[in-house]
XYZ file of C-alpha atoms in Angstrom:
627
model
C -23.122 -133.544 118.966
C -25.587 -130.578 118.110
C -28.245 -132.795 119.908
C -26.348 -133.117 122.776
C -24.916 -130.177 123.545
C -28.543 -128.696 123.110
C -29.809 -130.822 126.146
C -27.138 -129.786 127.541
C -28.428 -126.389 127.650
C -31.924 -127.061 128.537
C -30.672 -128.885 131.866
C -28.162 -126.367 132.769
C -31.585 -123.634 132.409
C -33.543 -125.471 134.143
C -31.735 -126.437 136.720
C -30.637 -123.110 137.443
C -34.244 -121.773 137.279
C -35.628 -124.271 140.055
C -34.128 -122.024 142.897
C -36.265 -119.133 141.706
C -39.429 -121.057 142.358
C -39.648 -120.521 146.009
C -41.140 -123.659 147.240
C -38.987 -126.066 146.452
C -37.115 -124.207 149.753
C -37.907 -124.884 152.936
C -40.379 -123.658 155.048
C -37.675 -122.871 157.951
C -34.524 -121.260 156.315
C -32.953 -123.271 159.311
C -33.876 -126.512 157.779
C -33.042 -127.136 154.439
C -33.639 -130.430 155.128
C -37.332 -129.542 154.930
C -37.054 -128.472 151.199
C -36.456 -130.508 148.189
C -34.070 -131.562 147.194
C -33.025 -130.092 143.444
C -30.407 -132.249 142.731
C -32.718 -135.741 142.683
C -35.029 -133.203 141.024
C -32.554 -131.845 137.875
C -31.484 -135.521 137.988
C -34.856 -136.920 137.112
C -36.036 -134.934 134.889
C -35.672 -135.759 130.773
C -35.870 -132.480 128.852
C -36.959 -134.343 125.649
C -39.570 -135.428 127.605
C -41.833 -131.772 127.945
C -45.177 -131.075 128.614
C -47.156 -129.875 125.536
C -48.282 -125.816 126.380
C -51.532 -126.746 125.539
C -52.275 -129.803 127.365
C -50.979 -127.352 130.833
C -53.747 -125.639 132.969
C -53.174 -122.761 135.981
C -55.761 -125.015 137.803
C -56.691 -121.796 140.846
C -55.351 -118.676 139.137
C -52.909 -116.792 140.563
C -52.500 -115.041 144.322
C -50.003 -112.462 145.866
C -49.156 -111.663 149.464
C -46.464 -111.126 152.378
C -46.040 -107.442 150.176
C -42.852 -105.168 150.666
C -41.901 -101.689 149.484
C -39.575 -103.160 147.114
C -41.329 -106.802 146.227
C -44.280 -109.233 146.607
C -44.790 -112.508 146.331
C -46.537 -114.287 143.500
C -47.856 -117.546 143.174
C -49.765 -120.078 140.761
C -50.210 -123.595 139.802
C -49.719 -124.760 136.798
C -50.286 -128.602 136.132
C -50.852 -131.417 133.855
C -53.384 -132.450 135.379
C -56.465 -131.372 137.847
C -55.346 -133.885 140.734
C -52.967 -132.751 143.095
C -49.367 -134.674 144.034
C -49.419 -138.133 145.428
C -45.565 -138.797 144.541
C -45.135 -138.480 148.823
C -47.878 -140.160 149.714
C -47.778 -143.177 152.276
C -47.855 -146.587 150.329
C -49.069 -149.720 151.690
C -48.683 -153.644 150.849
C -45.472 -155.795 149.947
C -43.556 -155.676 147.198
C -40.720 -157.946 146.068
C -37.417 -158.441 148.346
C -35.012 -156.109 147.175
C -37.429 -154.570 144.404
C -36.929 -150.985 143.400
C -40.313 -150.128 141.412
C -42.292 -147.324 142.837
C -44.007 -146.298 139.619
C -48.100 -148.706 140.896
C -47.021 -146.138 143.777
C -46.418 -142.879 142.790
C -45.749 -141.220 139.192
C -43.545 -138.289 139.321
C -42.393 -135.978 137.171
C -39.926 -136.631 134.233
C -39.628 -133.239 133.144
C -40.341 -129.809 134.668
C -43.333 -127.337 133.770
C -41.694 -124.006 132.524
C -43.559 -120.743 133.230
C -42.341 -116.632 132.718
C -43.730 -114.430 134.833
C -44.048 -110.748 134.465
C -45.029 -107.704 136.651
C -45.863 -104.177 135.435
C -47.563 -100.710 136.423
C -50.248 -101.269 133.456
C -53.093 -104.007 132.906
C -51.438 -104.221 129.513
C -48.342 -105.782 131.251
C -46.665 -103.930 128.658
C -44.423 -101.072 131.332
C -42.773 -104.589 132.991
C -40.480 -103.931 135.704
C -39.571 -107.093 136.694
C -39.559 -111.071 135.098
C -38.296 -113.716 134.884
C -38.493 -117.860 134.755
C -38.971 -120.326 137.130
C -39.572 -124.618 137.150
C -42.229 -126.765 138.840
C -43.004 -130.037 138.905
C -45.179 -132.549 140.408
C -42.125 -132.670 143.951
C -44.437 -129.424 144.989
C -47.708 -130.411 143.234
C -47.321 -128.190 140.476
C -47.196 -125.072 142.133
C -45.288 -121.776 141.235
C -43.863 -119.129 144.050
C -41.531 -116.427 143.328
C -40.785 -112.873 144.541
C -40.771 -110.201 141.921
C -38.706 -107.261 142.577
C -37.237 -104.067 141.492
C -41.192 -103.074 143.082
C -41.632 -99.187 144.342
C -43.249 -98.479 147.501
C -47.038 -98.040 147.657
C -47.986 -98.960 144.428
C -50.133 -100.730 142.512
C -49.147 -103.656 140.131
C -50.237 -106.467 137.898
C -48.902 -109.825 136.895
C -49.589 -112.476 135.179
C -47.674 -116.038 134.325
C -46.910 -117.267 130.754
C -45.968 -121.133 130.073
C -42.682 -120.908 128.150
C -42.874 -120.487 124.541
C -46.185 -120.298 124.822
C -49.402 -117.888 124.197
C -50.904 -119.937 127.486
C -51.532 -117.738 130.012
C -52.906 -116.757 133.887
C -55.383 -115.214 134.513
C -53.986 -110.872 135.034
C -53.939 -110.384 138.947
C -53.086 -107.030 140.864
C -50.786 -106.593 143.653
C -49.516 -103.718 146.026
C -46.705 -102.765 147.374
C -46.355 -101.210 151.362
C -44.407 -98.101 151.929
C -41.157 -98.212 153.548
C -40.640 -97.737 157.361
C -40.741 -93.884 157.428
C -42.923 -92.924 154.745
C -45.399 -90.247 155.791
C -48.813 -92.583 154.178
C -51.030 -89.511 152.595
C -54.251 -92.266 152.633
C -56.356 -94.063 154.694
C -54.554 -97.664 154.355
C -57.576 -100.151 154.266
C -57.289 -103.459 155.101
C -59.970 -106.216 155.220
C -59.813 -109.194 158.136
C -61.496 -112.406 157.517
C -60.736 -116.068 159.930
C -62.950 -119.164 159.369
C -64.569 -120.634 156.189
C -65.489 -123.508 156.011
C -66.276 -125.225 152.304
C -69.398 -127.676 153.222
C -73.030 -126.818 154.550
C -75.669 -128.338 157.485
C -78.909 -127.709 156.976
C -80.233 -126.568 153.822
C -83.463 -125.020 155.364
C -81.251 -122.816 157.553
C -79.522 -119.549 156.223
C -76.878 -119.170 158.588
C -75.650 -122.623 157.735
C -71.699 -122.987 156.406
C -71.338 -122.529 152.846
C -70.294 -120.435 150.258
C -67.133 -117.489 150.808
C -69.250 -115.068 149.473
C -67.205 -112.672 152.230
C -64.087 -113.018 150.385
C -65.740 -111.488 147.306
C -67.202 -108.176 148.947
C -64.235 -106.101 148.980
C -63.720 -107.346 145.495
C -66.384 -105.627 144.404
C -66.631 -103.128 146.124
C -62.469 -102.200 145.461
C -62.627 -101.824 149.094
C -59.461 -102.326 150.335
C -55.445 -102.372 150.196
C -54.508 -105.254 151.231
C -56.458 -108.712 153.075
C -55.492 -110.357 156.474
C -56.613 -113.542 156.922
C -56.016 -114.645 161.367
C -56.592 -118.807 159.984
C -58.440 -121.285 159.712
C -58.196 -121.329 156.409
C -59.186 -124.602 155.962
C -60.732 -127.715 157.935
C -59.154 -131.018 158.415
C -62.584 -132.919 158.357
C -64.838 -135.382 156.483
C -67.510 -134.871 154.980
C -70.086 -135.116 157.611
C -67.989 -134.400 161.046
C -68.421 -130.584 160.698
C -71.127 -129.763 157.806
C -73.126 -131.671 154.794
C -71.688 -130.640 151.736
C -74.093 -132.787 149.322
C -77.142 -130.567 149.599
C -75.173 -127.548 148.232
C -72.227 -129.394 145.699
C -69.413 -128.633 148.252
C -67.795 -132.068 149.501
C -64.398 -131.246 151.131
C -62.026 -133.809 148.968
C -60.572 -135.623 150.140
C -63.701 -136.809 151.557
C -61.800 -138.107 155.098
C -60.291 -136.455 157.766
C -56.807 -135.765 156.473
C -52.984 -136.627 157.481
C -51.005 -136.798 154.990
C -49.297 -134.102 152.294
C -51.676 -135.293 149.094
C -54.460 -134.830 151.618
C -53.687 -131.150 152.838
C -52.763 -130.364 149.133
C -55.729 -131.872 148.120
C -58.139 -130.254 150.668
C -56.323 -126.449 150.289
C -56.778 -126.813 146.373
C -60.335 -127.955 147.316
C -61.498 -124.907 148.899
C -59.219 -122.832 146.353
C -62.076 -123.416 144.021
C -64.538 -121.165 145.540
C -64.787 -118.490 143.092
C -64.918 -115.090 145.815
C -61.917 -117.404 147.755
C -59.945 -116.617 143.869
C -60.949 -113.475 143.565
C -59.519 -112.489 146.179
C -56.330 -113.520 145.820
C -55.950 -112.287 142.317
C -57.317 -108.770 143.213
C -55.413 -108.370 146.872
C -52.134 -108.878 148.250
C -52.526 -111.783 151.533
C -50.447 -111.182 154.674
C -52.077 -114.939 156.563
C -51.550 -116.999 159.666
C -52.294 -120.222 160.581
C -55.437 -121.207 163.102
C -55.523 -125.079 164.528
C -57.868 -126.333 161.765
C -54.833 -126.048 159.194
C -53.233 -129.018 160.908
C -56.204 -130.305 163.301
C -58.709 -128.882 165.722
C -57.061 -127.125 169.551
C -53.514 -127.717 168.746
C -50.771 -127.134 171.324
C -47.257 -128.115 170.806
C -47.760 -132.353 171.527
C -50.853 -132.597 169.623
C -54.507 -131.818 168.937
C -57.934 -132.521 170.626
C -57.998 -135.915 168.860
C -54.363 -136.846 168.072
C -50.816 -136.920 170.440
C -47.669 -139.671 170.396
C -49.430 -142.508 172.028
C -49.988 -145.897 170.352
C -53.553 -146.106 171.100
C -54.052 -142.354 169.067
C -51.290 -143.413 166.388
C -53.428 -146.482 165.542
C -56.847 -144.609 165.629
C -55.957 -141.421 163.868
C -54.303 -141.156 160.750
C -51.094 -143.583 161.473
C -50.039 -140.513 161.876
C -47.188 -138.781 164.256
C -47.972 -135.597 165.850
C -44.925 -133.920 164.580
C -45.284 -136.031 160.755
C -49.096 -134.785 160.584
C -47.910 -130.945 161.580
C -45.144 -130.885 159.155
C -47.525 -132.731 156.381
C -49.993 -129.619 156.912
C -47.115 -127.095 156.948
C -45.647 -128.385 153.979
C -48.927 -127.727 151.896
C -49.819 -124.624 153.640
C -45.808 -123.315 152.433
C -46.592 -124.251 148.973
C -50.217 -123.129 148.416
C -50.087 -119.957 150.178
C -47.850 -115.969 148.832
C -46.104 -116.060 152.089
C -42.044 -115.613 152.512
C -39.077 -117.576 154.492
C -38.819 -115.503 157.381
C -35.907 -116.363 159.574
C -36.974 -119.185 161.349
C -35.761 -121.421 164.392
C -37.728 -124.264 163.132
C -40.440 -125.610 160.535
C -43.561 -124.085 162.511
C -42.512 -120.179 162.865
C -45.191 -117.905 160.784
C -45.029 -115.257 162.781
C -43.374 -112.039 161.674
C -43.992 -107.738 160.981
C -45.262 -105.670 158.271
C -43.882 -101.893 158.817
C -46.489 -100.071 156.561
C -45.017 -96.066 156.948
C -45.229 -94.703 159.228
C -48.466 -95.227 160.041
C -48.259 -98.780 161.779
C -46.817 -102.046 162.442
C -48.757 -104.913 161.909
C -47.535 -108.092 163.901
C -48.731 -110.985 163.259
C -48.621 -114.070 166.344
C -48.961 -117.986 165.859
C -51.032 -118.486 169.477
C -51.865 -121.542 168.104
C -48.870 -124.281 166.426
C -45.423 -122.787 167.688
C -44.970 -123.691 171.050
C -47.901 -123.708 173.344
C -48.822 -125.026 176.455
C -51.690 -128.024 176.554
C -54.717 -126.504 175.952
C -58.426 -127.499 176.291
C -58.663 -130.960 174.377
C -62.543 -131.200 175.538
C -61.592 -134.272 178.348
C -59.560 -131.940 180.428
C -61.443 -128.899 180.949
C -61.087 -129.118 184.531
C -57.242 -129.145 184.937
C -56.843 -126.882 181.833
C -59.176 -124.363 184.099
C -57.235 -125.429 187.389
C -53.914 -124.179 185.964
C -55.120 -121.358 183.929
C -53.611 -119.104 185.611
C -49.915 -120.626 186.321
C -47.030 -117.939 185.597
C -45.312 -121.317 183.231
C -47.973 -121.467 180.774
C -47.390 -119.953 177.358
C -49.398 -119.037 174.484
C -46.308 -118.399 172.047
C -43.355 -119.993 173.478
C -40.858 -118.392 175.407
C -38.711 -116.881 171.893
C -42.371 -115.532 170.298
C -43.158 -114.355 173.069
C -40.264 -112.243 173.628
C -40.011 -111.744 170.408
C -43.439 -110.103 170.766
C -42.302 -107.834 173.290
C -40.289 -106.871 171.497
C -42.012 -105.209 168.085
C -44.773 -103.485 170.647
C -41.748 -101.800 172.266
C -39.585 -100.963 169.004
C -42.602 -99.979 167.286
C -43.337 -97.579 169.965
C -39.854 -95.966 170.041
C -39.557 -95.791 166.079
C -42.544 -93.300 166.101
C -45.215 -95.946 164.039
C -48.391 -93.809 165.095
C -50.862 -97.936 165.312
C -49.440 -101.409 166.506
C -52.254 -103.767 164.832
C -51.621 -107.027 166.241
C -53.138 -110.417 164.138
C -53.481 -113.041 166.786
C -56.396 -115.882 166.182
C -57.949 -116.140 169.669
C -60.049 -113.772 171.889
C -57.543 -111.759 174.188
C -60.061 -110.047 175.899
C -61.346 -112.142 179.310
C -64.820 -113.200 178.333
C -67.318 -114.763 180.737
C -69.267 -117.877 178.793
C -71.179 -119.227 181.164
C -74.736 -118.791 179.805
C -73.058 -121.341 177.304
C -70.163 -123.355 179.191
C -71.790 -123.262 182.859
C -70.622 -122.699 186.296
C -67.928 -124.776 186.942
C -65.901 -123.168 184.232
C -66.903 -119.934 182.694
C -64.151 -119.588 180.714
C -62.984 -120.541 176.566
C -59.960 -122.394 178.367
C -58.973 -122.988 174.602
C -58.482 -118.884 173.989
C -55.905 -116.168 175.960
C -58.661 -117.123 178.867
C -56.512 -120.533 179.114
C -53.388 -118.783 179.430
C -53.882 -115.759 181.966
C -50.834 -115.049 183.449
C -49.446 -114.637 179.290
C -52.138 -112.455 179.312
C -50.991 -110.685 182.215
C -47.106 -110.696 181.280
C -48.549 -108.702 177.354
C -50.990 -105.829 179.592
C -47.874 -105.285 182.254
C -45.768 -104.575 179.279
C -47.827 -102.286 177.265
C -48.866 -100.489 180.581
C -45.611 -100.166 181.929
C -44.371 -99.421 178.683
C -46.357 -96.860 177.651
C -47.646 -98.253 174.669
C -49.863 -96.414 173.068
C -52.791 -97.132 170.003
C -52.613 -100.497 170.001
C -55.257 -102.889 168.616
C -55.501 -106.244 168.640
C -57.332 -108.477 166.003
C -59.142 -111.998 166.777
C -60.939 -115.021 164.228
C -61.121 -117.951 165.929
C -64.825 -117.761 167.791
C -66.949 -117.557 165.018
C -68.700 -114.351 166.831
C -67.981 -110.897 166.555
C -66.623 -109.112 169.597
C -65.471 -105.187 170.055
C -63.672 -104.235 173.673
C -61.924 -102.069 174.990
C -58.329 -103.499 175.962
C -58.361 -103.192 179.778
C -56.704 -105.357 182.866
C -59.551 -106.130 184.522
C -59.264 -106.055 188.493
C -55.911 -104.306 188.621
C -56.351 -101.999 191.448
C -54.025 -100.119 189.678
C -54.910 -99.861 186.053
C -59.031 -99.182 187.088
C -60.804 -99.135 183.737
C -64.442 -97.371 183.813
C -66.952 -99.091 181.024
C -68.912 -96.038 180.759
C -65.915 -93.927 179.389
C -63.301 -96.187 178.071
C -60.403 -94.442 180.843
C -58.237 -96.908 181.897
C -58.174 -98.951 178.875
C -54.574 -99.446 176.967
C -56.454 -100.546 173.678
C -58.766 -101.632 171.798
C -59.702 -105.448 170.354
C -62.162 -106.192 167.235
C -62.533 -109.688 166.715
C -64.731 -111.027 163.698
C -66.862 -113.405 162.804
C -66.407 -116.472 160.471
C -66.705 -116.712 156.693
C -68.921 -119.650 156.683
C -68.285 -121.455 159.927
C -71.543 -122.161 162.190
C -72.557 -119.740 165.640
C -70.614 -121.286 168.555
C -74.154 -121.301 170.518
C -76.420 -123.271 167.506
C -75.916 -123.817 164.145
C -79.506 -123.321 164.009
C -79.804 -120.260 166.136
C -82.508 -117.591 165.562
C -81.621 -114.148 165.242
C -83.804 -113.200 168.264
C -81.867 -116.151 170.506
C -78.301 -115.277 169.043
C -79.301 -110.934 170.513
C -80.564 -112.587 173.890
C -78.290 -114.097 174.219
C -75.723 -111.323 172.941
C -77.291 -108.802 175.531
C -76.734 -111.323 178.414
C -72.710 -111.389 177.565
C -72.765 -107.781 177.194
C -73.909 -107.433 180.843
C -71.720 -110.230 181.818
C -68.232 -108.921 180.535
C -67.183 -105.294 181.816
C -64.705 -104.710 178.786
C -67.152 -105.802 176.219
C -68.733 -103.000 174.375
C -70.669 -104.371 171.247
C -71.319 -108.536 170.457
C -73.069 -110.245 167.902
C -73.563 -114.372 167.378
C -75.550 -114.250 164.474
C -73.782 -113.497 160.795
C -71.711 -115.007 158.931
C -69.190 -112.359 157.622
C -66.392 -110.235 157.833
C -65.052 -106.716 158.574
C -62.667 -103.991 157.008
C -60.236 -101.541 159.063
C -59.242 -97.754 157.610
C -56.124 -96.669 159.310
C -55.146 -93.402 159.280
C -53.036 -91.145 161.377
C -55.797 -89.760 163.603
C -58.089 -92.098 163.485
C -58.384 -96.075 162.952
C -62.694 -96.901 161.807
C -63.947 -100.741 161.787
C -66.977 -101.587 159.946
C -68.908 -104.858 160.397
C -70.570 -106.493 157.651
C -72.758 -110.014 158.123
C -73.726 -112.090 154.976
C -77.898 -112.739 154.534
C -77.123 -115.966 153.389
C -73.955 -118.635 152.805
C -76.278 -121.357 151.240
C -75.880 -119.716 147.186
C -73.201 -117.451 145.868
C -74.003 -113.516 145.837
C -72.966 -110.446 146.249
C -75.364 -109.200 149.698
C -74.234 -107.948 153.041
C -75.200 -105.922 155.882
C -73.025 -103.016 157.425
C -74.105 -104.769 161.322
C -71.794 -101.975 163.175
C -69.364 -99.260 163.117
C -66.523 -98.426 165.801
C -63.821 -95.196 165.971
C -60.836 -95.408 167.871
C -58.822 -91.499 168.548
C -55.482 -91.569 168.445
C -54.235 -91.410 171.846
C -57.224 -92.451 173.925
C -56.677 -96.552 174.088
C -60.001 -97.062 173.804
C -63.421 -97.124 171.566
C -64.802 -93.893 170.815
C -67.572 -92.660 172.869
C -69.959 -90.327 171.136
C -72.142 -90.068 173.780
C -71.587 -94.305 173.372
C -69.553 -96.424 171.177
C -70.726 -97.176 167.688
C -72.499 -94.399 167.387
C -75.504 -95.791 170.069
C -76.707 -97.992 167.655
C -76.317 -101.345 165.793
C -78.238 -103.480 163.072
C -77.856 -106.908 165.295
C -75.756 -108.258 168.732
C -75.933 -106.041 171.738
C -74.412 -102.872 171.949
C -73.357 -101.820 175.558
C -75.747 -98.201 176.588
C -76.872 -98.228 173.129
C -79.622 -100.082 171.223
C -80.128 -102.190 168.462
C -82.227 -100.737 165.657
C -82.452 -103.585 162.871
C -83.192 -102.423 159.385
C -82.271 -105.354 156.888
C -81.049 -102.739 154.904
C -79.062 -105.035 152.440
C -76.093 -103.969 149.654
C -76.094 -106.109 146.739
C -72.206 -105.753 145.628
C -72.908 -106.931 142.425
C -74.523 -103.905 141.968
C -72.143 -101.922 142.717
């Protein structure tokens, strides 16, 4: 009887602790069916078959994200196996009629894995401010995601997970809360901004090939930022050889095929998370992330992607999966593996949300790829998308998100936030790229240039609402672009590219962590800079452009100004801490344009082309390992 009561008490404890792990929930609060049935999980579990703590491993470190003034999301993975769970894979073959045996197909865990967590103000994890217990299982790929509460605003914390009743501990992570909405922030808030990391290599003799994620690790070694912003393309969906070749440097993306299933997406994210610099960034900084297109597939829109649509032919050729099922698989894996919160969603694809960083700035994170986007350039329909690119009904975000976005801009300005920072995936400014695309279709119709009415509505809202101090962030393009935000060819708001007068804000768009130059993987520095010079001359509002370097940029945000510095990686074929500062820019509060002293960027940059300035290559390389 005593043994039975003990087992029942354990079962009750497990059942009570399952909900603490947010990954059992649905990515959408309004669609609980997208979550995991805890009743079935608990019914299946047998407490007498618990795992030996010594045989459990924290396979992918720790992470934190989506910080609030009083809480933050903490993440880890604790598993009896290195591989990812296959319990939700599609099976094939035959089975006996009326047969119910599934063991040959799936191997669901029979017992939960129990972990304790603590978060404290010190590295010894002794001054504990919140703690608790959570469970995980094969149903959610042995991931753990909890919300740590009872925290103080704008404070650094340290956290750790421990397998219950053992000394098997995770690495210690560091995180930071945000200020409260009305806090006057007495220091500059510093961000690292990333996009587009491709795991594999292309050509072993090219220094700018795909490869190691060195850019993630450099701010860790410098300890230079408070928060990390990731604008998407955290993973790519291709098999080895389709978009890079990983054999030469031991970076083959797994599974080695184009990914479609839930297992595929779990395994691909897990593979990327073996990169030591990516692990270090997650361990040391809280992340705020959104997806781009490749978290699902190339050039996604609301009803398909460049190589997948809901036709029978596509279903047969492309993985035997529908568009909606593939998106659901990708979203489920992303939700399990990334330290993000559930938000008030109307469906399973909402990731757009806002973070208020005191009275200093509001960070508005958009989804211009997956949510409700009108058809995009799918390579075979470029002429058609060009023809309809200014159609008033076209939208990047869908009506609900677009109206939410405008409301966020207005409310941010009304509440008196000093700045509005827009986390957006694709280039907002108009960019004539006929040097690459030709004269017939000179724009990138997969970016805002393919949704010109949507851009005009956004500019109209900013200008007519007198909304000042707006900065757009962008990734996706694998190149760096710095522009004044201006309504080109609009007589009501004339723009002077020399002084910047007439602009309504600024755009900072960063290069890729490792994905290749869009003007050629093997492009030379001289060729790249020549192309950048052409782009600067062809585009009125574009002030600096660089094609050559892979890298990232950092922003330092204060009430009087925002400063941005762009960094390039000398090589990503090896893991190293080297970087070169390429250019720096300033935006003064109330000016709504890049500062000129007398020209943007102080008149010089390391690489690319600078309007009104000059390129002075120094190759001044800093090794962050030596700092």
